[in-house]
Amino acid sequence: SDKEYVLKQDIVVPENFAVDKVNCTIIGEGHKFIFGKGASFGRLNGKLSDLTIESLGDAIFKTVGENAVIDNVTVNVNADITVSEESAFVALENYGTIENVTLNVKGKLKAVAKDSAGTGELNFGGIVLQNNVYNSKIAGTIKNCQLNYSQFSLVGETGANAVFGGVAGINNAYLQECKVKGEINSDTFDIAGICAVNNGLLTKNTNEADLSQTSADTEWNPIVC
């Protein structure tokens, strides 16, 4: 519903639990959502605030809608996942406002080719896969977010042609005043500190993370930026 709910305790979201939409406002009051493997909240049309989310690396939302807000939320990711589809740790698409989010990531993300031909490119993002424009007046905004990568590694098959953006995989809208810190190590997996592809506006973002890439594949062309 469109109502406001306040958490009075931590809530465990079971493995593979899924809903289509979250329309309400959820105020965490410092409590947690603890996501099981494969759990998803679908499309966010409401608001999340004052909340901590514990995740195993799957995207929490498929879409953050044009009127949705994620504010003052901490997301702790302990990843050990192998994927053949593009993804991110918070949302696949953002048309709303993601602000004052702290993302703490450790673990490993492995990208494997979608098919034996190994065609195409797999993009990944820290907070979102794609930050998008909704219409001429509304565009997705990611602002004042802090991203901390610790003991985090990326491993890619050559055919996956994988690339990771510290904040976003692809930015088509507004990405502002975000800071990336820590260390990201990759094997046959390209890295960008802020975003892998920018078609929008980047303002006052800072990458302080150490980025490094190696590959044993002599035909792989490493890109770190």
CSV table of C-alpha atoms in Angstrom, one decimal:
chain,number,residue,atom,x,y,z
A,1,SER,CA,0.0,0.0,0.0
A,2,ASP,CA,0.9,3.7,0.1
A,3,LYS,CA,1.1,3.7,3.9
A,4,GLU,CA,4.2,4.4,6.1
A,5,TYR,CA,5.7,1.6,8.1
A,6,VAL,CA,8.3,1.7,10.8
A,7,LEU,CA,10.5,-1.3,11.6
A,8,LYS,CA,10.6,-2.3,15.2
A,9,GLN,CA,13.0,-5.2,14.7
A,10,ASP,CA,15.3,-6.7,12.1
A,11,ILE,CA,13.5,-8.6,9.3
A,12,VAL,CA,14.8,-11.6,7.4
A,13,VAL,CA,13.8,-11.7,3.8
A,14,PRO,CA,13.8,-15.5,2.9
A,15,GLU,CA,15.8,-17.0,0.1
A,16,ASN,CA,14.3,-16.4,-3.4
A,17,PHE,CA,11.5,-14.3,-1.9
A,18,ALA,CA,10.1,-11.9,-4.5
A,19,VAL,CA,7.4,-9.2,-4.8
A,20,ASP,CA,6.5,-7.2,-7.9
A,21,LYS,CA,6.2,-3.8,-6.2
A,22,VAL,CA,6.9,-1.9,-3.0
A,23,ASN,CA,4.7,1.2,-2.9
A,24,CYS,CA,5.0,2.1,0.8
A,25,THR,CA,7.4,4.1,2.8
A,26,ILE,CA,9.6,2.1,5.1
A,27,ILE,CA,11.5,3.8,7.9
A,28,GLY,CA,14.1,1.5,9.5
A,29,GLU,CA,14.8,3.3,12.7
A,30,GLY,CA,18.3,1.7,12.5
A,31,HIS,CA,16.9,-1.8,12.0
A,32,LYS,CA,17.9,-4.2,9.2
A,33,PHE,CA,16.5,-6.1,6.2
A,34,ILE,CA,18.6,-9.3,5.9
A,35,PHE,CA,18.2,-10.7,2.4
A,36,GLY,CA,18.5,-14.3,1.6
A,37,LYS,CA,20.1,-15.5,-1.6
A,38,GLY,CA,18.0,-14.6,-4.7
A,39,ALA,CA,15.5,-12.4,-2.7
A,40,SER,CA,14.2,-9.3,-4.5
A,41,PHE,CA,11.8,-6.4,-3.8
A,42,GLY,CA,11.0,-5.9,-7.5
A,43,ARG,CA,10.1,-2.2,-8.3
A,44,LEU,CA,10.3,0.5,-5.6
A,45,ASN,CA,7.7,3.1,-6.0
A,46,GLY,CA,7.8,4.3,-2.3
A,47,LYS,CA,10.7,5.3,0.0
A,48,LEU,CA,13.3,3.7,2.1
A,49,SER,CA,15.1,5.6,4.8
A,50,ASP,CA,17.2,5.1,8.0
A,51,LEU,CA,17.8,1.5,7.2
A,52,THR,CA,20.5,-1.1,6.9
A,53,ILE,CA,20.4,-3.9,4.3
A,54,GLU,CA,22.5,-7.1,4.5
A,55,SER,CA,22.9,-8.7,1.1
A,56,LEU,CA,24.7,-11.6,-0.6
A,57,GLY,CA,25.2,-9.7,-3.8
A,58,ASP,CA,21.9,-10.0,-5.7
A,59,ALA,CA,20.2,-6.8,-6.9
A,60,ILE,CA,17.7,-5.7,-4.2
A,61,PHE,CA,15.5,-3.9,-6.7
A,62,LYS,CA,14.8,-4.4,-10.4
A,63,THR,CA,13.7,-0.8,-10.7
A,64,VAL,CA,13.7,2.3,-8.6
A,65,GLY,CA,10.7,4.3,-10.0
A,66,GLU,CA,10.6,7.9,-11.0
A,67,ASN,CA,8.9,9.0,-7.7
A,68,ALA,CA,10.9,6.6,-5.4
A,69,VAL,CA,13.5,7.6,-2.9
A,70,ILE,CA,16.3,5.7,-1.2
A,71,ASP,CA,17.8,7.9,1.5
A,72,ASN,CA,20.2,7.4,4.4
A,73,VAL,CA,20.5,3.7,3.8
A,74,THR,CA,23.5,1.5,4.4
A,75,VAL,CA,23.9,-1.6,2.2
A,76,ASN,CA,26.4,-4.3,3.4
A,77,VAL,CA,27.3,-6.8,0.6
A,78,ASN,CA,29.1,-10.0,1.2
A,79,ALA,CA,29.2,-11.4,-2.3
A,80,ASP,CA,30.1,-14.8,-3.6
A,81,ILE,CA,28.2,-15.0,-6.9
A,82,THR,CA,28.6,-16.2,-10.4
A,83,VAL,CA,26.4,-14.5,-13.0
A,84,SER,CA,25.8,-14.5,-16.7
A,85,GLU,CA,23.5,-11.4,-16.7
A,86,GLU,CA,24.2,-7.8,-16.1
A,87,SER,CA,23.6,-6.7,-12.5
A,88,ALA,CA,24.3,-4.3,-9.6
A,89,PHE,CA,24.1,-4.5,-5.8
A,90,VAL,CA,21.2,-2.1,-5.2
A,91,ALA,CA,19.1,-1.7,-8.4
A,92,LEU,CA,19.2,-2.7,-12.0
A,93,GLU,CA,17.5,0.6,-13.1
A,94,ASN,CA,17.1,3.9,-11.4
A,95,TYR,CA,14.7,6.6,-12.4
A,96,GLY,CA,14.3,8.1,-8.9
A,97,THR,CA,16.5,9.5,-6.2
A,98,ILE,CA,19.3,7.5,-4.5
A,99,GLU,CA,20.9,9.7,-1.9
A,100,ASN,CA,23.2,9.4,1.1
A,101,VAL,CA,23.6,5.7,0.6
A,102,THR,CA,26.7,3.9,2.0
A,103,LEU,CA,27.6,0.7,0.1
A,104,ASN,CA,30.1,-1.6,1.8
A,105,VAL,CA,31.2,-4.5,-0.5
A,106,LYS,CA,33.5,-7.5,0.1
A,107,GLY,CA,33.7,-10.9,-1.6
A,108,LYS,CA,33.9,-12.0,-5.2
A,109,LEU,CA,31.8,-11.4,-8.4
A,110,LYS,CA,32.4,-13.8,-11.3
A,111,ALA,CA,31.1,-13.1,-14.8
A,112,VAL,CA,30.6,-15.9,-17.2
A,113,ALA,CA,29.7,-15.7,-20.9
A,114,LYS,CA,26.0,-15.6,-21.8
A,115,ASP,CA,26.5,-18.1,-24.5
A,116,SER,CA,29.3,-20.2,-26.1
A,117,ALA,CA,29.8,-17.5,-28.8
A,118,GLY,CA,30.8,-15.0,-26.1
A,119,THR,CA,29.2,-12.1,-27.9
A,120,GLY,CA,28.2,-8.7,-26.4
A,121,GLU,CA,29.3,-7.1,-23.1
A,122,LEU,CA,28.3,-7.6,-19.6
A,123,ASN,CA,28.1,-4.4,-17.5
A,124,PHE,CA,27.9,-4.2,-13.8
A,125,GLY,CA,27.5,-1.4,-11.3
A,126,GLY,CA,28.1,-0.9,-7.6
A,127,ILE,CA,24.8,0.9,-6.7
A,128,VAL,CA,23.0,0.6,-10.1
A,129,LEU,CA,23.4,-1.0,-13.4
A,130,GLN,CA,21.7,1.8,-15.3
A,131,ASN,CA,20.9,5.3,-14.0
A,132,ASN,CA,18.2,6.5,-16.5
A,133,VAL,CA,16.1,9.4,-17.8
A,134,TYR,CA,12.4,9.0,-17.3
A,135,ASN,CA,11.2,12.0,-19.3
A,136,SER,CA,12.2,15.6,-20.1
A,137,LYS,CA,11.6,16.7,-16.5
A,138,ILE,CA,12.6,13.7,-14.5
A,139,ALA,CA,15.9,11.9,-14.5
A,140,GLY,CA,17.5,9.4,-12.1
A,141,THR,CA,19.7,11.0,-9.5
A,142,ILE,CA,22.5,9.3,-7.5
A,143,LYS,CA,23.9,11.8,-5.0
A,144,ASN,CA,26.3,12.0,-2.1
A,145,CYS,CA,26.9,8.3,-1.8
A,146,GLN,CA,29.9,6.6,-0.2
A,147,LEU,CA,31.2,3.3,-1.6
A,148,ASN,CA,33.7,1.2,0.2
A,149,TYR,CA,35.3,-1.9,-1.4
A,150,SER,CA,37.3,-4.1,0.9
A,151,GLN,CA,38.8,-7.5,-0.1
A,152,PHE,CA,36.6,-7.4,-3.2
A,153,SER,CA,37.6,-9.1,-6.4
A,154,LEU,CA,36.2,-9.5,-9.9
A,155,VAL,CA,36.8,-12.5,-12.1
A,156,GLY,CA,35.6,-12.7,-15.7
A,157,GLU,CA,35.7,-15.2,-18.5
A,158,THR,CA,37.1,-13.7,-21.7
A,159,GLY,CA,33.8,-14.3,-23.5
A,160,ALA,CA,31.9,-12.4,-20.9
A,161,ASN,CA,33.7,-9.2,-21.9
A,162,ALA,CA,32.8,-7.8,-18.4
A,163,VAL,CA,33.2,-4.3,-17.1
A,164,PHE,CA,32.4,-2.9,-13.6
A,165,GLY,CA,31.6,0.7,-12.6
A,166,GLY,CA,32.3,1.6,-9.0
A,167,VAL,CA,29.0,3.6,-8.7
A,168,ALA,CA,27.1,2.8,-11.9
A,169,GLY,CA,27.6,0.5,-14.9
A,170,ILE,CA,25.9,3.0,-17.3
A,171,ASN,CA,25.0,6.6,-16.3
A,172,ASN,CA,22.4,8.3,-18.5
A,173,ALA,CA,21.2,10.8,-16.0
A,174,TYR,CA,22.7,12.6,-12.9
A,175,LEU,CA,25.6,11.1,-10.8
A,176,GLN,CA,26.8,13.6,-8.3
A,177,GLU,CA,29.2,14.0,-5.3
A,178,CYS,CA,29.9,10.3,-4.8
A,179,LYS,CA,33.1,8.9,-3.4
A,180,VAL,CA,34.6,5.5,-4.1
A,181,LYS,CA,37.2,4.1,-1.6
A,182,GLY,CA,39.1,0.9,-0.9
A,183,GLU,CA,40.5,-1.6,-3.3
A,184,ILE,CA,39.1,-3.5,-6.3
A,185,ASN,CA,41.2,-6.3,-7.8
A,186,SER,CA,40.2,-7.9,-11.1
A,187,ASP,CA,41.1,-10.8,-13.4
A,188,THR,CA,40.0,-10.4,-17.0
A,189,PHE,CA,37.4,-7.9,-15.9
A,190,ASP,CA,37.6,-4.2,-16.8
A,191,ILE,CA,37.1,-1.5,-14.1
A,192,ALA,CA,36.0,2.1,-13.9
A,193,GLY,CA,36.2,3.9,-10.6
A,194,ILE,CA,32.9,5.9,-11.1
A,195,CYS,CA,31.0,4.5,-14.1
A,196,ALA,CA,31.8,2.3,-17.1
A,197,VAL,CA,29.8,4.3,-19.6
A,198,ASN,CA,28.6,7.9,-19.2
A,199,ASN,CA,25.9,9.5,-21.4
A,200,GLY,CA,24.7,11.8,-18.7
A,201,LEU,CA,26.2,14.3,-16.2
A,202,LEU,CA,28.9,13.6,-13.7
A,203,THR,CA,29.5,16.2,-11.1
A,204,LYS,CA,32.1,16.3,-8.3
A,205,ASN,CA,32.7,12.6,-8.0
A,206,THR,CA,35.9,11.2,-6.6
A,207,ASN,CA,37.6,7.8,-7.0
A,208,GLU,CA,40.1,7.1,-4.3
A,209,ALA,CA,40.0,3.3,-4.6
A,210,ASP,CA,43.0,1.4,-5.8
A,211,LEU,CA,42.1,-0.4,-9.1
A,212,SER,CA,44.2,-3.2,-10.6
A,213,GLN,CA,43.6,-5.8,-13.3
A,214,THR,CA,45.6,-8.8,-14.5
A,215,SER,CA,44.8,-11.4,-17.1
A,216,ALA,CA,46.5,-14.6,-18.3
A,217,ASP,CA,44.6,-14.3,-21.6
A,218,THR,CA,47.0,-12.9,-24.2
A,219,GLU,CA,44.1,-11.7,-26.4
A,220,TRP,CA,42.5,-9.7,-23.6
A,221,ASN,CA,42.9,-5.9,-23.7
A,222,PRO,CA,42.7,-4.6,-20.1
A,223,ILE,CA,41.0,-1.3,-19.4
A,224,VAL,CA,41.2,0.4,-16.0
A,225,CYS,CA,40.0,4.0,-15.7
